GROMACS .gro file of C-alpha atoms in nm:
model
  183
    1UNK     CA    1   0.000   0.000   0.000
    2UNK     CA    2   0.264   0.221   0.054
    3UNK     CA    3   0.414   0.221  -0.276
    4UNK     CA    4   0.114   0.347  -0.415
    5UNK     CA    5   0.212   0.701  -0.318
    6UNK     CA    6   0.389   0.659  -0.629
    7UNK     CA    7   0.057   0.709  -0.847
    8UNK     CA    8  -0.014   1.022  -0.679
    9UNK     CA    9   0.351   1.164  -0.754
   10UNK     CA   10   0.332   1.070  -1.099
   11UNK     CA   11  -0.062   1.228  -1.131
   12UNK     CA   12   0.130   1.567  -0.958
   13UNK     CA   13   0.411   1.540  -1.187
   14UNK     CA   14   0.222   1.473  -1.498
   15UNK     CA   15   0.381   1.116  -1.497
   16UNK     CA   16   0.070   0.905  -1.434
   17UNK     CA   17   0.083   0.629  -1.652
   18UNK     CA   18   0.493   0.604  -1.621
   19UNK     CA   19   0.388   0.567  -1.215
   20UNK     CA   20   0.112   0.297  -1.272
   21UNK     CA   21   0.379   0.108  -1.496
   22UNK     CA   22   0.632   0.111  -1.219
   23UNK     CA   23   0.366   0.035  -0.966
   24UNK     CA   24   0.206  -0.221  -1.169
   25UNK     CA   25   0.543  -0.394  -1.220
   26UNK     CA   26   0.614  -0.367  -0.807
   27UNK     CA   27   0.286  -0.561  -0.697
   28UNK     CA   28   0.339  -0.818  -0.994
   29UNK     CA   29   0.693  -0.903  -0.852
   30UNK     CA   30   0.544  -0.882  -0.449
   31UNK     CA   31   0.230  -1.109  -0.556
   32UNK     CA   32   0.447  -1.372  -0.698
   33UNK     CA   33   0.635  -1.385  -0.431
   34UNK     CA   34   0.366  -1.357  -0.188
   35UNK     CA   35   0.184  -1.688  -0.367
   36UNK     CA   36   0.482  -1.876  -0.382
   37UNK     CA   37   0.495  -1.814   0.012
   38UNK     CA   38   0.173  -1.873   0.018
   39UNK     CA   39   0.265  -2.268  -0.071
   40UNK     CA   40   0.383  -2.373   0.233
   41UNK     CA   41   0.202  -2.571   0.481
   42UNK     CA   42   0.421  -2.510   0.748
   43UNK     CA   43   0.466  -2.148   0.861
   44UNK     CA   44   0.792  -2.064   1.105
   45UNK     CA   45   0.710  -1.771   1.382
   46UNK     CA   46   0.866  -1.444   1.355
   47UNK     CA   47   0.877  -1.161   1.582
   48UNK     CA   48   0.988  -0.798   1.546
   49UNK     CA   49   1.066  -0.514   1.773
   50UNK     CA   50   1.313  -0.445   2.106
   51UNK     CA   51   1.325  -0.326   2.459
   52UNK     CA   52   1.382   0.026   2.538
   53UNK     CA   53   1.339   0.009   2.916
   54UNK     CA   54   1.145  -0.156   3.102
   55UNK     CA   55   0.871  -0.214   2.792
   56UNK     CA   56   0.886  -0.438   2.483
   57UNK     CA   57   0.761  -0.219   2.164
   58UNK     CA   58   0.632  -0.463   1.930
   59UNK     CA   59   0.413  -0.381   1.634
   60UNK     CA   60   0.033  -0.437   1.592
   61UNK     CA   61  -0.075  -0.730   1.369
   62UNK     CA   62  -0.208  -0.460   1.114
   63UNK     CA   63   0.152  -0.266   1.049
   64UNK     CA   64   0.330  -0.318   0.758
   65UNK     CA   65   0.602  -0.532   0.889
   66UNK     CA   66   0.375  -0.773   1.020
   67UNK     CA   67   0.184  -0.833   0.644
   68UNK     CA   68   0.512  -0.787   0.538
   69UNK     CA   69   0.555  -1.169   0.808
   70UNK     CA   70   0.276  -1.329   0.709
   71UNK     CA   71   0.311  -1.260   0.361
   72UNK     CA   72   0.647  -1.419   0.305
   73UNK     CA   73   0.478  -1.719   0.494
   74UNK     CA   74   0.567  -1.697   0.855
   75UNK     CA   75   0.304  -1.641   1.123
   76UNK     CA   76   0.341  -1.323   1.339
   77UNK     CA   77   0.420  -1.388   1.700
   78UNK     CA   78   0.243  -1.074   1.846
   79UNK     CA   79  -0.095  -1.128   1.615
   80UNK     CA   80  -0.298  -1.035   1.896
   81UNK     CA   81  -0.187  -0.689   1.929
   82UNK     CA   82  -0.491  -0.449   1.719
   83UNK     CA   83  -0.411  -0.226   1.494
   84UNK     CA   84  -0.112  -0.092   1.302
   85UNK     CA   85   0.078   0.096   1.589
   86UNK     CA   86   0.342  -0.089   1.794
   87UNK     CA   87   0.217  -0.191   2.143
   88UNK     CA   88   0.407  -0.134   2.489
   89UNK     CA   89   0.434  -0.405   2.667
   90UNK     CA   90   0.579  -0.566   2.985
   91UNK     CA   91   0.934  -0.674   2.916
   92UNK     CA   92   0.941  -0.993   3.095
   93UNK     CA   93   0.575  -1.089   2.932
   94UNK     CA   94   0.704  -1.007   2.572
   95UNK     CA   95   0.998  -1.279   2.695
   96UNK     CA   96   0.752  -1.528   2.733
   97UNK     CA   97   0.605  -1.449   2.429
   98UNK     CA   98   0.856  -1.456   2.213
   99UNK     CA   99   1.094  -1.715   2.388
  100UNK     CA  100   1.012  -1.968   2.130
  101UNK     CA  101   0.972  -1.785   1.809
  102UNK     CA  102   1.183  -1.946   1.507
  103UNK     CA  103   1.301  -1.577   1.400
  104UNK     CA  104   1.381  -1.224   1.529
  105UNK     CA  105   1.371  -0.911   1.334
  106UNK     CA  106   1.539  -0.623   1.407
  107UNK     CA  107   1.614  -0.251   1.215
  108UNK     CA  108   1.940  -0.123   1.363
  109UNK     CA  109   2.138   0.188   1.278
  110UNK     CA  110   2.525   0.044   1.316
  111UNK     CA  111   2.848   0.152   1.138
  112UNK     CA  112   3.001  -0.170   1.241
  113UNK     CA  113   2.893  -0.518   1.142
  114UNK     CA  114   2.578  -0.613   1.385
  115UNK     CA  115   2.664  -0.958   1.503
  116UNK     CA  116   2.511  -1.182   1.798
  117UNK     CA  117   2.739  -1.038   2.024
  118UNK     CA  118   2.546  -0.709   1.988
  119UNK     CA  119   2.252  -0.883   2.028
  120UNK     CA  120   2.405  -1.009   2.436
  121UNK     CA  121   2.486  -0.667   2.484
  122UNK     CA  122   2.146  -0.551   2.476
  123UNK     CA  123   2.060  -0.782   2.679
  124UNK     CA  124   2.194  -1.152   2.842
  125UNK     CA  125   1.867  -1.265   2.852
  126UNK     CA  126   1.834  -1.310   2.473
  127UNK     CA  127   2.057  -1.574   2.464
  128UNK     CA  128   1.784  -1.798   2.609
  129UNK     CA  129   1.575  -1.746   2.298
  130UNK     CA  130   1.482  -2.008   1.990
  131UNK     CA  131   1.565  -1.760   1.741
  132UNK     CA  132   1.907  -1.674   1.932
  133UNK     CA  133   2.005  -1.996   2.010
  134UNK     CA  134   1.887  -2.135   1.647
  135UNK     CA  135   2.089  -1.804   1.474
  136UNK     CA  136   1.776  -1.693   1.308
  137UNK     CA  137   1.791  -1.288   1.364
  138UNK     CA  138   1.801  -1.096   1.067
  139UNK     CA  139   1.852  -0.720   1.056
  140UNK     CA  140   1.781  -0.423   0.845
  141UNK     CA  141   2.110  -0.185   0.904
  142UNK     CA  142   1.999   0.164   0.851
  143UNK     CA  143   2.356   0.282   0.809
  144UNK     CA  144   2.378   0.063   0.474
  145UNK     CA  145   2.011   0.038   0.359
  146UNK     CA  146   1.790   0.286   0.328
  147UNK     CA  147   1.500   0.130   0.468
  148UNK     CA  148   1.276   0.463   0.541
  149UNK     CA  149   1.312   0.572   0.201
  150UNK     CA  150   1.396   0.353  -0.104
  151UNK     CA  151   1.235   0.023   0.086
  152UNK     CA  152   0.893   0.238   0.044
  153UNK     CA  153   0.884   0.202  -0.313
  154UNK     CA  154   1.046  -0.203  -0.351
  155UNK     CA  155   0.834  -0.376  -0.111
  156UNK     CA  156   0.899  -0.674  -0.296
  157UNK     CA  157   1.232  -0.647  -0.250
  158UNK     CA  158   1.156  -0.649   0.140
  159UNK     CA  159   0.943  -0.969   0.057
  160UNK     CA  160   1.192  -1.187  -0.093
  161UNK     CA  161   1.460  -1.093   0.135
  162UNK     CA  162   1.200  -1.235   0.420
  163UNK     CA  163   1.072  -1.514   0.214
  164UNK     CA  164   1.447  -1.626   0.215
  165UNK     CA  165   1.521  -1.591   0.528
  166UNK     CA  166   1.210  -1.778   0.663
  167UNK     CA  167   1.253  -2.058   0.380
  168UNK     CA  168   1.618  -2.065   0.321
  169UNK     CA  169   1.539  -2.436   0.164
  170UNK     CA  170   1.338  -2.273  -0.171
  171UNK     CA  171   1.519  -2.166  -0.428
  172UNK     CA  172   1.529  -1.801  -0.481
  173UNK     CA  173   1.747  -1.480  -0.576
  174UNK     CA  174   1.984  -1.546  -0.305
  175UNK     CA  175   2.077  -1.156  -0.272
  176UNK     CA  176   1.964  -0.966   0.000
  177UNK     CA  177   1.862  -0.648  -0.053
  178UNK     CA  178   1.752  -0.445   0.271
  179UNK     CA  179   1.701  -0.775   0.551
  180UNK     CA  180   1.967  -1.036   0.602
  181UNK     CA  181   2.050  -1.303   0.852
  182UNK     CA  182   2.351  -1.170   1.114
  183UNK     CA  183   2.634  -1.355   1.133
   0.00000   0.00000   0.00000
């Protein structure tokens, strides 16, 4: 939905048919992958979000990231959170929550290379987790991608780095283009 902002630049512009191309050609390339995703009978759990405090901040079911989870064929670990705002929650009861998820998500802003070590340092108590213990956190570095700007307009770019990450098995574009596993 977001890349549709590109229709109304193009209408300002002048450019309207050169914007529904390009859009066009963006939800062809998301819905494929998005169907092929859509194949697989089992679903691995994915969460997203971090502590700041005392609180876990973890997105509503309806937010883009979390479509973004189910539609690269994972089921979202906080899908009982309304709406598309991210939800404040108790730190210890997001734990519980998300203690056995198969993957973590995370958007960072780091010069160096984020690495599980970083991960400790936020907290020890994330070593305990599936997707810790399993290696199965995968990052968006804001410092190398631009994630609040291009990412807007190549959402299925965003979808097939998820849908290989969450189904490393299937063969795809191996390239990652805003997400990728940490090391």
């Amino acid at each position: 939905g977001r890349a549709e902002w590109i229709k109304v630049v193009g209408c300002l512009l002048g450019k309207y048919e050169k914007a529904q191309t390009i859009f066009t050609e963006v939800e062809e390339a998301y819905r494929k992958i998005q169907t092929q995703a859509a194949m697989h009978s089992s679903l691995p759990s994915a969460f997203t979000g971090s502590r700041y405090g005392d609180f876990w901040y973890a997105p509503g079911k309806d937010s883009y990231i979390a479509k973004f989870i189910k539609d690269a064929g994972a089921s979202y670990t906080f899908d009982h959170i309304e709406g598309q705002e991210s939800a404040e929650l108790d730190f210890e009861q997001a734990l519980v929550t998300i203690s056995q998820a198969d993957y973590w998500g995370l958007v960072v802003s780091s010069k160096e290379p984020f690495t599980s070590e970083d991960i400790l340092e936020m907290s020890p108590l994330y070593e305990n987790l599936t997707a810790f213990k399993d290696k199965q956190i995968f990052i968006c570095n804001t410092t190398e991608k631009d994630y609040f700007g291009d990412a807007v307009m190549e959402p299925q770019l965003i979808l097939s780095d998820l849908y290989h990450i969450f189904h490393p098995n299937v063969e795809t574009d191996s390239t990652f283009h805003y997400f990728k596993p940490i090391q």
